[in-house]
Amino acid sequence: GGGAAPGLPLARAIEGNAGTVDGPGGPELRARWSWPEGVLTASEVRDLADRWLAMVEGLVRRATAEG
């Protein structure tokens, strides 16, 4: 899978790590996903990552909303 070290088992079907980096326009969120071969497809991980990002964006909108 994407980024999993060959020969080293993961504790879960998918692992994600996220953090911020300094970008030209300010802080940027970066995420890295790892999964073992044969458990999930790259397409399934992309779908999960897209849903995760939509959830994070919703939290940011709510936290920065006036009122």
N, C-alpha and C. Protein backbone atom coordinates (compact mmCIF):
# COMPACT_ATOMS: atom_id res chain seq x y z
N GLY A 1 0.81 -1.19 0.00
CA GLY A 1 0.00 0.00 0.00
C GLY A 1 0.85 1.25 0.00
N GLY A 2 0.23 2.37 0.12
CA GLY A 2 0.92 3.65 0.04
C GLY A 2 1.75 3.97 1.25
N GLY A 3 3.05 3.82 1.12
CA GLY A 3 3.95 4.26 2.15
C GLY A 3 4.23 3.28 3.27
N ALA A 4 3.59 2.12 3.27
CA ALA A 4 3.87 1.14 4.31
C ALA A 4 5.24 0.53 4.06
N ALA A 5 6.03 0.38 5.11
CA ALA A 5 7.36 -0.21 4.98
C ALA A 5 7.23 -1.70 4.68
N PRO A 6 7.84 -2.17 3.60
CA PRO A 6 7.76 -3.59 3.26
C PRO A 6 8.26 -4.46 4.40
N GLY A 7 7.52 -5.51 4.69
CA GLY A 7 7.93 -6.46 5.72
C GLY A 7 7.56 -6.07 7.13
N LEU A 8 7.13 -4.86 7.36
CA LEU A 8 6.74 -4.44 8.70
C LEU A 8 5.22 -4.36 8.78
N PRO A 9 4.60 -5.18 9.62
CA PRO A 9 3.14 -5.15 9.70
C PRO A 9 2.65 -3.87 10.36
N LEU A 10 1.52 -3.40 9.90
CA LEU A 10 0.87 -2.25 10.54
C LEU A 10 -0.08 -2.78 11.60
N ALA A 11 -0.31 -1.99 12.61
CA ALA A 11 -1.20 -2.39 13.70
C ALA A 11 -2.67 -2.28 13.30
N ARG A 12 -2.95 -1.57 12.20
CA ARG A 12 -4.32 -1.33 11.74
C ARG A 12 -4.39 -1.51 10.24
N ALA A 13 -5.63 -1.52 9.73
CA ALA A 13 -5.83 -1.63 8.28
C ALA A 13 -5.36 -0.37 7.56
N ILE A 14 -5.36 0.75 8.26
CA ILE A 14 -4.87 2.01 7.69
C ILE A 14 -4.34 2.88 8.83
N GLU A 15 -3.29 3.61 8.55
CA GLU A 15 -2.74 4.54 9.52
C GLU A 15 -2.59 5.89 8.85
N GLY A 16 -2.92 6.94 9.57
CA GLY A 16 -2.79 8.29 9.06
C GLY A 16 -2.01 9.15 10.03
N ASN A 17 -1.17 9.98 9.49
CA ASN A 17 -0.42 10.95 10.29
C ASN A 17 -0.62 12.31 9.64
N ALA A 18 -0.92 13.30 10.46
CA ALA A 18 -1.16 14.64 9.93
C ALA A 18 -0.44 15.66 10.79
N GLY A 19 -0.09 16.76 10.16
CA GLY A 19 0.56 17.85 10.86
C GLY A 19 0.57 19.08 9.99
N THR A 20 1.05 20.16 10.53
CA THR A 20 1.12 21.40 9.76
C THR A 20 2.57 21.71 9.40
N VAL A 21 2.72 22.36 8.26
CA VAL A 21 4.02 22.85 7.82
C VAL A 21 3.85 24.31 7.43
N ASP A 22 4.91 25.06 7.49
CA ASP A 22 4.86 26.46 7.07
C ASP A 22 4.86 26.53 5.56
N GLY A 23 3.80 27.10 5.01
CA GLY A 23 3.70 27.27 3.57
C GLY A 23 3.81 28.74 3.22
N PRO A 24 3.85 29.06 1.93
CA PRO A 24 3.98 30.45 1.51
C PRO A 24 2.81 31.32 1.96
N GLY A 25 1.62 30.72 2.12
CA GLY A 25 0.46 31.47 2.55
C GLY A 25 0.11 31.26 4.01
N GLY A 26 1.01 30.65 4.76
CA GLY A 26 0.75 30.35 6.15
C GLY A 26 0.77 28.86 6.39
N PRO A 27 0.31 28.41 7.55
CA PRO A 27 0.33 26.98 7.87
C PRO A 27 -0.51 26.17 6.88
N GLU A 28 0.00 24.99 6.53
CA GLU A 28 -0.72 24.06 5.65
C GLU A 28 -0.81 22.71 6.33
N LEU A 29 -1.97 22.09 6.23
CA LEU A 29 -2.17 20.75 6.79
C LEU A 29 -1.67 19.73 5.78
N ARG A 30 -0.88 18.79 6.25
CA ARG A 30 -0.40 17.69 5.40
C ARG A 30 -0.76 16.38 6.08
N ALA A 31 -1.15 15.41 5.30
CA ALA A 31 -1.48 14.08 5.84
C ALA A 31 -0.79 13.01 5.01
N ARG A 32 -0.40 11.95 5.68
CA ARG A 32 0.23 10.80 5.02
C ARG A 32 -0.52 9.55 5.48
N TRP A 33 -0.87 8.72 4.52
CA TRP A 33 -1.64 7.51 4.78
C TRP A 33 -0.80 6.29 4.44
N SER A 34 -0.87 5.26 5.28
CA SER A 34 -0.16 4.01 5.04
C SER A 34 -1.14 2.86 5.24
N TRP A 35 -0.99 1.83 4.42
CA TRP A 35 -1.85 0.66 4.53
C TRP A 35 -1.12 -0.53 3.92
N PRO A 36 -1.39 -1.74 4.45
CA PRO A 36 -0.73 -2.92 3.91
C PRO A 36 -1.34 -3.35 2.57
N GLU A 37 -0.53 -3.93 1.74
CA GLU A 37 -1.01 -4.45 0.46
C GLU A 37 -2.14 -5.45 0.69
N GLY A 38 -3.14 -5.40 -0.18
CA GLY A 38 -4.21 -6.39 -0.15
C GLY A 38 -5.34 -6.09 0.80
N VAL A 39 -5.23 -5.06 1.63
CA VAL A 39 -6.30 -4.74 2.57
C VAL A 39 -7.23 -3.69 1.98
N LEU A 40 -6.65 -2.63 1.48
CA LEU A 40 -7.40 -1.55 0.84
C LEU A 40 -6.74 -1.22 -0.49
N THR A 41 -7.53 -0.68 -1.39
CA THR A 41 -6.97 -0.21 -2.65
C THR A 41 -6.62 1.27 -2.50
N ALA A 42 -5.78 1.75 -3.40
CA ALA A 42 -5.44 3.18 -3.39
C ALA A 42 -6.68 4.03 -3.56
N SER A 43 -7.63 3.57 -4.35
CA SER A 43 -8.88 4.30 -4.56
C SER A 43 -9.69 4.39 -3.26
N GLU A 44 -9.75 3.31 -2.51
CA GLU A 44 -10.47 3.32 -1.23
C GLU A 44 -9.81 4.27 -0.23
N VAL A 45 -8.48 4.28 -0.22
CA VAL A 45 -7.77 5.18 0.69
C VAL A 45 -7.98 6.63 0.27
N ARG A 46 -7.97 6.90 -1.04
CA ARG A 46 -8.22 8.25 -1.54
C ARG A 46 -9.61 8.71 -1.11
N ASP A 47 -10.61 7.84 -1.22
CA ASP A 47 -11.97 8.17 -0.81
C ASP A 47 -12.01 8.49 0.70
N LEU A 48 -11.37 7.66 1.49
CA LEU A 48 -11.33 7.91 2.93
C LEU A 48 -10.62 9.23 3.24
N ALA A 49 -9.49 9.48 2.57
CA ALA A 49 -8.75 10.72 2.79
C ALA A 49 -9.58 11.94 2.40
N ASP A 50 -10.32 11.84 1.29
CA ASP A 50 -11.18 12.94 0.88
C ASP A 50 -12.27 13.21 1.91
N ARG A 51 -12.86 12.14 2.45
CA ARG A 51 -13.90 12.30 3.47
C ARG A 51 -13.32 12.89 4.76
N TRP A 52 -12.13 12.45 5.13
CA TRP A 52 -11.45 12.98 6.31
C TRP A 52 -11.19 14.47 6.14
N LEU A 53 -10.69 14.86 4.97
CA LEU A 53 -10.42 16.27 4.70
C LEU A 53 -11.70 17.10 4.75
N ALA A 54 -12.79 16.58 4.21
CA ALA A 54 -14.06 17.30 4.26
C ALA A 54 -14.51 17.49 5.71
N MET A 55 -14.29 16.49 6.55
CA MET A 55 -14.65 16.60 7.96
C MET A 55 -13.79 17.66 8.64
N VAL A 56 -12.49 17.66 8.38
CA VAL A 56 -11.59 18.66 8.97
C VAL A 56 -11.99 20.06 8.51
N GLU A 57 -12.28 20.22 7.23
CA GLU A 57 -12.71 21.53 6.72
C GLU A 57 -13.99 21.99 7.39
N GLY A 58 -14.92 21.06 7.65
CA GLY A 58 -16.15 21.39 8.35
C GLY A 58 -15.88 21.86 9.78
N LEU A 59 -14.95 21.21 10.45
CA LEU A 59 -14.57 21.63 11.80
C LEU A 59 -13.96 23.02 11.79
N VAL A 60 -13.13 23.31 10.79
CA VAL A 60 -12.51 24.63 10.70
C VAL A 60 -13.58 25.69 10.46
N ARG A 61 -14.51 25.40 9.55
CA ARG A 61 -15.61 26.37 9.27
C ARG A 61 -16.40 26.64 10.55
N ARG A 62 -16.72 25.59 11.27
CA ARG A 62 -17.50 25.76 12.49
C ARG A 62 -16.73 26.54 13.55
N ALA A 63 -15.44 26.24 13.68
CA ALA A 63 -14.62 26.91 14.70
C ALA A 63 -14.38 28.38 14.37
N THR A 64 -14.42 28.74 13.09
CA THR A 64 -14.13 30.11 12.71
C THR A 64 -15.39 30.91 12.37
N ALA A 65 -16.56 30.27 12.49
CA ALA A 65 -17.82 30.97 12.19
C ALA A 65 -18.11 32.01 13.25
N GLU A 66 -18.66 33.10 12.81
CA GLU A 66 -19.05 34.15 13.75
C GLU A 66 -20.33 33.73 14.46
N GLY A 67 -20.45 34.12 15.72
CA GLY A 67 -21.68 33.86 16.45
C GLY A 67 -21.50 32.89 17.48
